[in-house]
mmCIF file of N, CA, C and O in Angstrom:
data_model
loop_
_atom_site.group_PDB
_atom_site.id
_atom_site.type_symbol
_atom_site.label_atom_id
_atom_site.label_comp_id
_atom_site.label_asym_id
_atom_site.label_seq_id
_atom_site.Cartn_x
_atom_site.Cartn_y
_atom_site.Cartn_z
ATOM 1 N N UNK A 1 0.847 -1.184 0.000
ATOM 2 C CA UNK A 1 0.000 0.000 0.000
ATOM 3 C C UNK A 1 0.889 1.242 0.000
ATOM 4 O O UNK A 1 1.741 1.468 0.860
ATOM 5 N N UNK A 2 0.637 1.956 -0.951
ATOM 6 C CA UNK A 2 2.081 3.361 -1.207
ATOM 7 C C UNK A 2 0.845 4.475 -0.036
ATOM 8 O O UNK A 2 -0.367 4.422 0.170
ATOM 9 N N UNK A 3 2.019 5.424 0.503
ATOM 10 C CA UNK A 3 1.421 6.553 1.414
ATOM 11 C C UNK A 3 1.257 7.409 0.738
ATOM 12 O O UNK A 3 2.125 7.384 -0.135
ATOM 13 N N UNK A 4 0.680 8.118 0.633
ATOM 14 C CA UNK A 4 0.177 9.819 -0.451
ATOM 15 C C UNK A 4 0.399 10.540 0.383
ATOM 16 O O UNK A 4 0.166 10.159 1.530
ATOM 17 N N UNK A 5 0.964 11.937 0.148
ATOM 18 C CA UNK A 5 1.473 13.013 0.957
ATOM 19 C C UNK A 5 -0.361 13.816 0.781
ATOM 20 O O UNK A 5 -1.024 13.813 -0.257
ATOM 21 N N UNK A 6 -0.598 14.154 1.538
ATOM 22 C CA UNK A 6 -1.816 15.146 1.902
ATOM 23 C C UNK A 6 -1.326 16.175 1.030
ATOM 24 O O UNK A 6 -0.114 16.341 0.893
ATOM 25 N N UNK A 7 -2.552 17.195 0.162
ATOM 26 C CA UNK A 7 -2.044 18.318 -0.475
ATOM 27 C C UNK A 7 -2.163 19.208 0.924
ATOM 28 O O UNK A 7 -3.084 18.818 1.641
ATOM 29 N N UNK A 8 -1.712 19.874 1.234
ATOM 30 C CA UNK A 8 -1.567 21.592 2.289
ATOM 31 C C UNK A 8 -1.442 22.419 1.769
ATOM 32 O O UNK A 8 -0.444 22.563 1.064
ATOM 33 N N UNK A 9 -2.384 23.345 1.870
ATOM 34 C CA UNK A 9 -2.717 24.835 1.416
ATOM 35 C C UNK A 9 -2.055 25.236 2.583
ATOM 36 O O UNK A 9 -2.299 24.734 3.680
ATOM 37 N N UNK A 10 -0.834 26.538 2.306
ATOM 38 C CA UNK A 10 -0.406 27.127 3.085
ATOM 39 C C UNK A 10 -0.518 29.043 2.828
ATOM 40 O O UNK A 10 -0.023 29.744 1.945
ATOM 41 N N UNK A 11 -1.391 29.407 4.034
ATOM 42 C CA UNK A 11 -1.810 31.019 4.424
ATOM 43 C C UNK A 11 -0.518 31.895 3.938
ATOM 44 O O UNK A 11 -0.894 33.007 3.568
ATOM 45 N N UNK A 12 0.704 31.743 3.846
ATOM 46 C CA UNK A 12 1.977 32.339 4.541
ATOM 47 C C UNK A 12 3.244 31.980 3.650
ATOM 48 O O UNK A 12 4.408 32.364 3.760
ATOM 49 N N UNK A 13 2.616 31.071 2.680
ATOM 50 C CA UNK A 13 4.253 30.714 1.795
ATOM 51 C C UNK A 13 3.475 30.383 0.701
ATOM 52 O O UNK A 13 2.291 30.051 0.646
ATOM 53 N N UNK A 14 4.532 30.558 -0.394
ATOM 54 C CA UNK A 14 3.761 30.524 -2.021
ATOM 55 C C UNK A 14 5.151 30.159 -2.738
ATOM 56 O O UNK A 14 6.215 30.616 -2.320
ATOM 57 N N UNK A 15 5.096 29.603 -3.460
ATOM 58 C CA UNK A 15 6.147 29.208 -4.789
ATOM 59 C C UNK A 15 6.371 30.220 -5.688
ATOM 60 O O UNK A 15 5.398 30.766 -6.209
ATOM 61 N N UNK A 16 7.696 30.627 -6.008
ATOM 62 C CA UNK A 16 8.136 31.514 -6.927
ATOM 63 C C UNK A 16 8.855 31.381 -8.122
ATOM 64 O O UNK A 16 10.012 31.530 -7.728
ATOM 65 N N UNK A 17 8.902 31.218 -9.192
ATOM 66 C CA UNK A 17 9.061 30.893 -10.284
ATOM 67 C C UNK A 17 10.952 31.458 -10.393
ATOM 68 O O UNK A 17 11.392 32.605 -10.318
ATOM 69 N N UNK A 18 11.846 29.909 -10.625
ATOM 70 C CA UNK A 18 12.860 29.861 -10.059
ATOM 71 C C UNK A 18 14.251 29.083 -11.212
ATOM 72 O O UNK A 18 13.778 28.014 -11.598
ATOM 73 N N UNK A 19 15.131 29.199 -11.587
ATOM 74 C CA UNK A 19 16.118 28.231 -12.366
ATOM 75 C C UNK A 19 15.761 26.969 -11.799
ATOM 76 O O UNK A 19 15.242 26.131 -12.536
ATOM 77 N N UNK A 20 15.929 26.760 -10.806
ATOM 78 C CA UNK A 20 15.877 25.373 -10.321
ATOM 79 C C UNK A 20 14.949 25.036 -8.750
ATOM 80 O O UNK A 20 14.312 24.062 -8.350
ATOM 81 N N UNK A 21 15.166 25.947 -8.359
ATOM 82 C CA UNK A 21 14.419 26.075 -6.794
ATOM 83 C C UNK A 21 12.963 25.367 -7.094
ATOM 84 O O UNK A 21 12.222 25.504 -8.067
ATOM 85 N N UNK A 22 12.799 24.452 -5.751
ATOM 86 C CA UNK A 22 11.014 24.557 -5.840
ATOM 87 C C UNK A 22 10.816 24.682 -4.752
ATOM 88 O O UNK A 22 9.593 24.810 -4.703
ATOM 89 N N UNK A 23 11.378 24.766 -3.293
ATOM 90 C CA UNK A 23 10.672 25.167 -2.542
ATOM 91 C C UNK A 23 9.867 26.214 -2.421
ATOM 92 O O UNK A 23 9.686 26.945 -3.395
ATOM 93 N N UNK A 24 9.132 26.508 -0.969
ATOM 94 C CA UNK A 24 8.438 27.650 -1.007
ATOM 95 C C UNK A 24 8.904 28.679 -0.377
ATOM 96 O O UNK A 24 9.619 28.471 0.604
ATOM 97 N N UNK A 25 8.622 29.984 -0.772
ATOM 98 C CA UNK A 25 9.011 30.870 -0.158
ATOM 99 C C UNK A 25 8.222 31.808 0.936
ATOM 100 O O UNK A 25 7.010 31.610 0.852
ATOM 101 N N UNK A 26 8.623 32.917 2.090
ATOM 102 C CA UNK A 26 7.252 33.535 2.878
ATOM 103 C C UNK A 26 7.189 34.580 1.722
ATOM 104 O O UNK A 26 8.020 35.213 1.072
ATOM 105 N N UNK A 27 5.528 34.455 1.766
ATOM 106 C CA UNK A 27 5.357 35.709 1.295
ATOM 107 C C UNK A 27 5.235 37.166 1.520
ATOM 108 O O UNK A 27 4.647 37.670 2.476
ATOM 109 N N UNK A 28 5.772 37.739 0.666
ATOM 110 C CA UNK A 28 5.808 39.554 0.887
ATOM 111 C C UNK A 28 7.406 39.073 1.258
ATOM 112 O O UNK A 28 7.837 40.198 1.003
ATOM 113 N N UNK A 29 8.463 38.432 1.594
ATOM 114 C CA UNK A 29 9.716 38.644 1.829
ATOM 115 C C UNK A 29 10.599 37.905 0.611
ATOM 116 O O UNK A 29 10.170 37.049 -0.163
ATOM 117 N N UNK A 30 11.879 38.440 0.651
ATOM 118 C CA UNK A 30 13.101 37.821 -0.163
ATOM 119 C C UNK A 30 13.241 36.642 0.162
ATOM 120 O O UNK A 30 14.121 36.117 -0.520
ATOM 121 N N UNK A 31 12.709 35.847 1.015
ATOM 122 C CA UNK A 31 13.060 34.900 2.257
ATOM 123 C C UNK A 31 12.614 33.478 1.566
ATOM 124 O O UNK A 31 11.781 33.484 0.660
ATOM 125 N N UNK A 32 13.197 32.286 2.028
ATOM 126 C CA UNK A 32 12.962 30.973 1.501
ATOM 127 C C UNK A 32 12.362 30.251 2.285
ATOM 128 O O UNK A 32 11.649 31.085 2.843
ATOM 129 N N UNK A 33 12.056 29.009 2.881
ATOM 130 C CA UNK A 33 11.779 28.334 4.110
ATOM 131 C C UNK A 33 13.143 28.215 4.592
ATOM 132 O O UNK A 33 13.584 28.609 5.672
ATOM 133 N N UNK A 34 13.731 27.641 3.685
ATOM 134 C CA UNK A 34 14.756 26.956 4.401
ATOM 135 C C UNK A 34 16.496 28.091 5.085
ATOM 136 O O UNK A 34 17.422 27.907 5.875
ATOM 137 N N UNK A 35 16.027 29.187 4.145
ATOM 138 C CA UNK A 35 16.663 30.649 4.961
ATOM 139 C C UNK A 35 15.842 31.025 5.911
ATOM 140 O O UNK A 35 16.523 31.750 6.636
ATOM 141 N N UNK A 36 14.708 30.956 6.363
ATOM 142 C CA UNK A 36 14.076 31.432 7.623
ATOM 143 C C UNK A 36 14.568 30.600 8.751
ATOM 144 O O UNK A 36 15.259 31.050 9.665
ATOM 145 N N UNK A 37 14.082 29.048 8.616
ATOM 146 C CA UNK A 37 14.653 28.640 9.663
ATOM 147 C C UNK A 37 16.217 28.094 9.783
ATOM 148 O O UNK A 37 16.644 27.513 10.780
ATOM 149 N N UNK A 38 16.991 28.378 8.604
ATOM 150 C CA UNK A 38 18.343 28.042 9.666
ATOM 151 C C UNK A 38 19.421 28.917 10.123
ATOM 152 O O UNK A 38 20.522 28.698 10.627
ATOM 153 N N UNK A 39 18.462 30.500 9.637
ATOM 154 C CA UNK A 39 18.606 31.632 10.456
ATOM 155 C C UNK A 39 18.017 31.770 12.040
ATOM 156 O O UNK A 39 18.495 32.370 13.002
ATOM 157 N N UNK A 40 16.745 30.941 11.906
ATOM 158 C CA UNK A 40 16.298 30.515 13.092
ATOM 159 C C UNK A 40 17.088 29.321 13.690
ATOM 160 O O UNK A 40 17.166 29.486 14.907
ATOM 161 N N UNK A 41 17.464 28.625 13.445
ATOM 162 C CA UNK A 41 17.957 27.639 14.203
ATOM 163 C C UNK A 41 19.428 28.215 14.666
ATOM 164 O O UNK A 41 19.530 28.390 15.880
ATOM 165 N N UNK A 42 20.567 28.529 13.876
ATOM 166 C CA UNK A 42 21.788 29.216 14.294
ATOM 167 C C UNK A 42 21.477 30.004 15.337
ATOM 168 O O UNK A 42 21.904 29.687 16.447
ATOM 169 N N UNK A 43 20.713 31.122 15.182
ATOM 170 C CA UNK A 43 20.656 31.861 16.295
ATOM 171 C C UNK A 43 19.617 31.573 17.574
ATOM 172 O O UNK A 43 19.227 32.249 18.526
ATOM 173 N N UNK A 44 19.365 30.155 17.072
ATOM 174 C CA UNK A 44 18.753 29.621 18.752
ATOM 175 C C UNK A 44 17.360 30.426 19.548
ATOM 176 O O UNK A 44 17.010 30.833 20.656
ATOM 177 N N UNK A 45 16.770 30.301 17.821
ATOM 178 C CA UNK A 45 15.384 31.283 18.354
ATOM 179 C C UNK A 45 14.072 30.141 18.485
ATOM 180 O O UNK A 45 14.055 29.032 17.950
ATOM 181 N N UNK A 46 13.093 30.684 19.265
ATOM 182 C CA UNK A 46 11.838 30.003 18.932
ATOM 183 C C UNK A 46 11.253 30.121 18.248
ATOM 184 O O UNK A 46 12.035 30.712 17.503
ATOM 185 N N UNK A 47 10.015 30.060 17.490
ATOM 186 C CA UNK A 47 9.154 30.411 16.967
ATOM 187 C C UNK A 47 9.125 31.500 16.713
ATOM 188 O O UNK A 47 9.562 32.134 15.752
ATOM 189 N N UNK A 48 8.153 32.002 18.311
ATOM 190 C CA UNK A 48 8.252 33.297 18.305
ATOM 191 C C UNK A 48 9.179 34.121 18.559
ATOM 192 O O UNK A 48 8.823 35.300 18.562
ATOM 193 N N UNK A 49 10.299 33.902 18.784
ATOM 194 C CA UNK A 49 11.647 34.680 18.355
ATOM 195 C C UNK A 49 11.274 35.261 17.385
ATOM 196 O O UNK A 49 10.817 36.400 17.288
ATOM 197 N N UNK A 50 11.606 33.856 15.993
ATOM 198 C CA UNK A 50 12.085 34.263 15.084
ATOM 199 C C UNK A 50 11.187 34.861 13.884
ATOM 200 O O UNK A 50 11.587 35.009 12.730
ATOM 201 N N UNK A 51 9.514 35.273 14.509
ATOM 202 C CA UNK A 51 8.977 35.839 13.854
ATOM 203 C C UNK A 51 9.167 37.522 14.590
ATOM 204 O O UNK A 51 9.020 38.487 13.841
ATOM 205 N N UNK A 52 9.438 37.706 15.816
ATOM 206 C CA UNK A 52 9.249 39.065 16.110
ATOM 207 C C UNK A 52 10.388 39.268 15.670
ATOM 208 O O UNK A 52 10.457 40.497 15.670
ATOM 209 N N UNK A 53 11.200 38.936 15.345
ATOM 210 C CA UNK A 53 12.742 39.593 15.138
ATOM 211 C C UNK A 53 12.893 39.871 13.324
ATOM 212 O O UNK A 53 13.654 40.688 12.805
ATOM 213 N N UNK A 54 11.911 38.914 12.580
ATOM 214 C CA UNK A 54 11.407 39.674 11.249
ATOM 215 C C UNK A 54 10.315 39.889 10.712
ATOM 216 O O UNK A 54 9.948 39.640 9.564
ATOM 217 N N UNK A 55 9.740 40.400 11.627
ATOM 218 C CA UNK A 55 8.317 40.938 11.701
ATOM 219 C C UNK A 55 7.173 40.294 10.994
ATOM 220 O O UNK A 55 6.210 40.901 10.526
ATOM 221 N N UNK A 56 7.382 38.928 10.959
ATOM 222 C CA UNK A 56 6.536 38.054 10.905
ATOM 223 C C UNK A 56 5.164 37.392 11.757
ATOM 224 O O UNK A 56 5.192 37.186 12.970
ATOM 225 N N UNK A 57 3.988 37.109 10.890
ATOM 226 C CA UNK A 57 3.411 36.593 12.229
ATOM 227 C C UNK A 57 4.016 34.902 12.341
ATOM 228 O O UNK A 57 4.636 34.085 11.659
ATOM 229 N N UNK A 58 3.358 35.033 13.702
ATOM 230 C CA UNK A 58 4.447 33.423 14.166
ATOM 231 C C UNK A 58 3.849 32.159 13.755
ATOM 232 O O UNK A 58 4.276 31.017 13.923
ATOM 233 N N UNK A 59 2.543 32.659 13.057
ATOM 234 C CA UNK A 59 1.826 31.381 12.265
ATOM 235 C C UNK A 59 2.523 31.152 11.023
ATOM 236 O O UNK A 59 2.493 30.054 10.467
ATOM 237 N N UNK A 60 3.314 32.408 10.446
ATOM 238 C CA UNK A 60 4.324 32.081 9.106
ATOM 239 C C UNK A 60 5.375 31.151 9.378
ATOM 240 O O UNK A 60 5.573 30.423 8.405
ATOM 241 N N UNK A 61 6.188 30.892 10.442
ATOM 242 C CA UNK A 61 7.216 30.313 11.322
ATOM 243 C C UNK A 61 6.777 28.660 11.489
ATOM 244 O O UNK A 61 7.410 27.644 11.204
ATOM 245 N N UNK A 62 5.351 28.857 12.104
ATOM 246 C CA UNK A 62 5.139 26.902 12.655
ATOM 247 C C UNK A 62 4.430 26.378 10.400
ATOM 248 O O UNK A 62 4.572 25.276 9.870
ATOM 249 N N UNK A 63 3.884 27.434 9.852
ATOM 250 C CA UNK A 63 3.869 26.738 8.532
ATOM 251 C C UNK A 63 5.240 26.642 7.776
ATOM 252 O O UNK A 63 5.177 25.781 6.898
ATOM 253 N N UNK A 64 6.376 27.221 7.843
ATOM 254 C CA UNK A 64 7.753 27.038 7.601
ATOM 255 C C UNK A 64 8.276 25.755 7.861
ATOM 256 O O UNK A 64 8.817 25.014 7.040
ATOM 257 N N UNK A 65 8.031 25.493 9.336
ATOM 258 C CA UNK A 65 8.657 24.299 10.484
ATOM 259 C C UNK A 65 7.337 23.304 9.587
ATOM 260 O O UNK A 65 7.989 22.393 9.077
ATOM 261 N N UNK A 66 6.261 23.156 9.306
ATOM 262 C CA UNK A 66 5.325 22.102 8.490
ATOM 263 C C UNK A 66 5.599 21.408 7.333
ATOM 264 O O UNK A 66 5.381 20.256 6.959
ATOM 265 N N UNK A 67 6.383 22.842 6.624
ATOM 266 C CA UNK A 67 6.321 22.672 5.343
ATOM 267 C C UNK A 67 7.716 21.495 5.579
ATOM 268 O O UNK A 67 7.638 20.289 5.345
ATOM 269 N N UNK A 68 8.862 22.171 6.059
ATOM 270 C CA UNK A 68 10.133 21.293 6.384
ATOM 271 C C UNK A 68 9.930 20.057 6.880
ATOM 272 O O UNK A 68 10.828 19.338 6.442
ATOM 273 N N UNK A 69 9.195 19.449 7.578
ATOM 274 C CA UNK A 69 8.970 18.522 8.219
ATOM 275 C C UNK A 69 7.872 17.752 7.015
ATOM 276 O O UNK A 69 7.069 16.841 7.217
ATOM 277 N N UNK A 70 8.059 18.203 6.225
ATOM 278 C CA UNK A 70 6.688 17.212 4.771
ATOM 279 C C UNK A 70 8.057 17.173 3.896
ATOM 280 O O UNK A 70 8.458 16.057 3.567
ATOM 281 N N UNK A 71 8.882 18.441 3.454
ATOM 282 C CA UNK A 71 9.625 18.608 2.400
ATOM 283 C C UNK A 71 11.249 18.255 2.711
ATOM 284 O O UNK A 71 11.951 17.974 1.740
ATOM 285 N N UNK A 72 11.785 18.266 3.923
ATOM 286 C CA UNK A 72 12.560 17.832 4.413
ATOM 287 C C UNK A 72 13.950 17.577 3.498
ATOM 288 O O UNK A 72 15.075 18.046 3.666
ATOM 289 N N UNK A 73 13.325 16.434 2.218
ATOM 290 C CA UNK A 73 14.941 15.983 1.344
ATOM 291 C C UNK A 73 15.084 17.034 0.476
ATOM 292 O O UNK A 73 16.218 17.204 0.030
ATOM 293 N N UNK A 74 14.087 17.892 0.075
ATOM 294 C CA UNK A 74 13.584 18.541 -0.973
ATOM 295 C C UNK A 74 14.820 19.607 -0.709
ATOM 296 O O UNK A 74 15.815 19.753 -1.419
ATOM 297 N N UNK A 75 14.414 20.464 0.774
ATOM 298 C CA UNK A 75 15.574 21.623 1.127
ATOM 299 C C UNK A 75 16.725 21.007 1.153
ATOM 300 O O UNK A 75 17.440 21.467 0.262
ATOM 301 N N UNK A 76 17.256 20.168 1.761
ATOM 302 C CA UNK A 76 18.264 19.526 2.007
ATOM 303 C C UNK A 76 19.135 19.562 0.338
ATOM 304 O O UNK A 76 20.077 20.258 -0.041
ATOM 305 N N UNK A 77 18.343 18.507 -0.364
ATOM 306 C CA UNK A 77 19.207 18.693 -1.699
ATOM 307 C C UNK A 77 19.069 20.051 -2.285
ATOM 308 O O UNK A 77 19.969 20.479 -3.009
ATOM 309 N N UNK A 78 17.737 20.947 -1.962
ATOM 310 C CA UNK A 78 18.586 22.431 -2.533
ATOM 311 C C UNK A 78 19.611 23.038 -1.886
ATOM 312 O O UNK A 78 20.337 23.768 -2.561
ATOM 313 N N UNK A 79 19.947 22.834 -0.150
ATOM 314 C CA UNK A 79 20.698 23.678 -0.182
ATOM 315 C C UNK A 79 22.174 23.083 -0.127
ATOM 316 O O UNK A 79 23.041 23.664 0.526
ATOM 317 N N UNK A 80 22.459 21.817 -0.883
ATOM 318 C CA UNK A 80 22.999 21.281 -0.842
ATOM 319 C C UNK A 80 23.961 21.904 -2.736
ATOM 320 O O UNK A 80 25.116 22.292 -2.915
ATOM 321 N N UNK A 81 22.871 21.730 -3.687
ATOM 322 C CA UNK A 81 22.741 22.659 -4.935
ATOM 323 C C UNK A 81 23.355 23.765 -4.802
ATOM 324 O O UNK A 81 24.273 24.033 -5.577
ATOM 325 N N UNK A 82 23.045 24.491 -3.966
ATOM 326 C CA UNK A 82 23.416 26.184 -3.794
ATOM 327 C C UNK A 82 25.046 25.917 -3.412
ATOM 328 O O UNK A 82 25.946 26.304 -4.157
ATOM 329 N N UNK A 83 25.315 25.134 -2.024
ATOM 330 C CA UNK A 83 26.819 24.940 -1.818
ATOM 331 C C UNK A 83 27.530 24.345 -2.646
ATOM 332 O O UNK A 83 28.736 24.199 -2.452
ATOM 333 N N UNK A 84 26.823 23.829 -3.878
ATOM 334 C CA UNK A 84 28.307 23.681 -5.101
ATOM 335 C C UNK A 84 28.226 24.809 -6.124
ATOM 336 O O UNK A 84 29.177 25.207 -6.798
ATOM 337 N N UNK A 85 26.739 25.367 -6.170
ATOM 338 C CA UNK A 85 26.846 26.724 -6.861
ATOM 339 C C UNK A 85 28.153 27.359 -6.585
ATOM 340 O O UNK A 85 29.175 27.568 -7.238
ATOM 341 N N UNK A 86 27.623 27.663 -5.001
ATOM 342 C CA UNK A 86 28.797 29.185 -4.514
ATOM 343 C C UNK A 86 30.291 28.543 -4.877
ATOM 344 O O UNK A 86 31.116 29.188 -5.524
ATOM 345 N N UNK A 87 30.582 26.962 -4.298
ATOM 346 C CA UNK A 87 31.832 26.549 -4.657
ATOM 347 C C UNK A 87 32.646 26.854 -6.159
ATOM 348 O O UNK A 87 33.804 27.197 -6.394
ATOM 349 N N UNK A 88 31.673 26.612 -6.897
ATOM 350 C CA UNK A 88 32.623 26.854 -8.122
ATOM 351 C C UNK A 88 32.010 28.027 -8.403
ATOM 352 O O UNK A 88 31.464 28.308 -9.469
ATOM 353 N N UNK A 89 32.089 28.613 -7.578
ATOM 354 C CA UNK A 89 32.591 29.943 -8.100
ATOM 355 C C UNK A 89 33.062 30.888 -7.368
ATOM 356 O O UNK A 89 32.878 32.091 -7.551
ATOM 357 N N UNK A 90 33.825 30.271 -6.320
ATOM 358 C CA UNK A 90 34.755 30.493 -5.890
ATOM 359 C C UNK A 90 34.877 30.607 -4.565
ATOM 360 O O UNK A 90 35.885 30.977 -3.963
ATOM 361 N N UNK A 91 33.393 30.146 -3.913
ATOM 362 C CA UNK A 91 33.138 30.779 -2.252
ATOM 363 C C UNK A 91 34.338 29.505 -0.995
ATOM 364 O O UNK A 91 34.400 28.297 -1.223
ATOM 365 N N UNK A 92 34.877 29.975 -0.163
ATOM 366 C CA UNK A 92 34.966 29.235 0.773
ATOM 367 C C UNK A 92 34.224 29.013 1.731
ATOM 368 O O UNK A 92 33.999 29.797 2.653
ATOM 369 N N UNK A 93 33.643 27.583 1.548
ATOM 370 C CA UNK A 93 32.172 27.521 2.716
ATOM 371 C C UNK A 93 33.112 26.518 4.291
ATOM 372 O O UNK A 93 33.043 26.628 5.515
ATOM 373 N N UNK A 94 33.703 25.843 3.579
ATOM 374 C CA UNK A 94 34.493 24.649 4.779
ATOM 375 C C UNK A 94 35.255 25.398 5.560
ATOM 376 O O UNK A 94 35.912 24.879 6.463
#
């Protein structure tokens, strides 16, 4: 028996038409999921930290933490993509 992922309509994040990207992004910001929270996670915020600190509401934050927790390999191999981007071309990330 195969599992089907539930579709989720999300209030707070929308897809943006991208080279390669498919995650989602918050809307009204420059911002990605996966740049919200591991700006949130480095700096050791909560939730609501890390929505008052970018003036987010904190329901944008736990649908971020939803979306990651459904999409999980998805960010992972993008931001995995991006660190051979920057590499060849010249960034030192190590």
């Amino acid at each position: 028996m195969s599992e089907e992922k539930a579709e989720v309509t999300y209030r707070y994040l929308e897809a943006r038409p991208h080279p390669w990207r498919k995650q989602l992004c918050i809307k009204g910001r420059n911002l990605t999921v996966w740049q919200l929270l591991t700006s949130m996670w480095v700096n050791g915020e909560t939730p609501e930290e890390a929505a008052r600190n970018r003036g987010l509401p904190v329901e944008a934050v736990y649908e971020a933490l939803d979306y990651y927790k459904r999409h999980r390999d998805l960010l992972l191999q993008e931001a995995e993509e991006e660190r051979r981007w920057l590499i060849a071309r010249g960034w030192k990330l190590d």
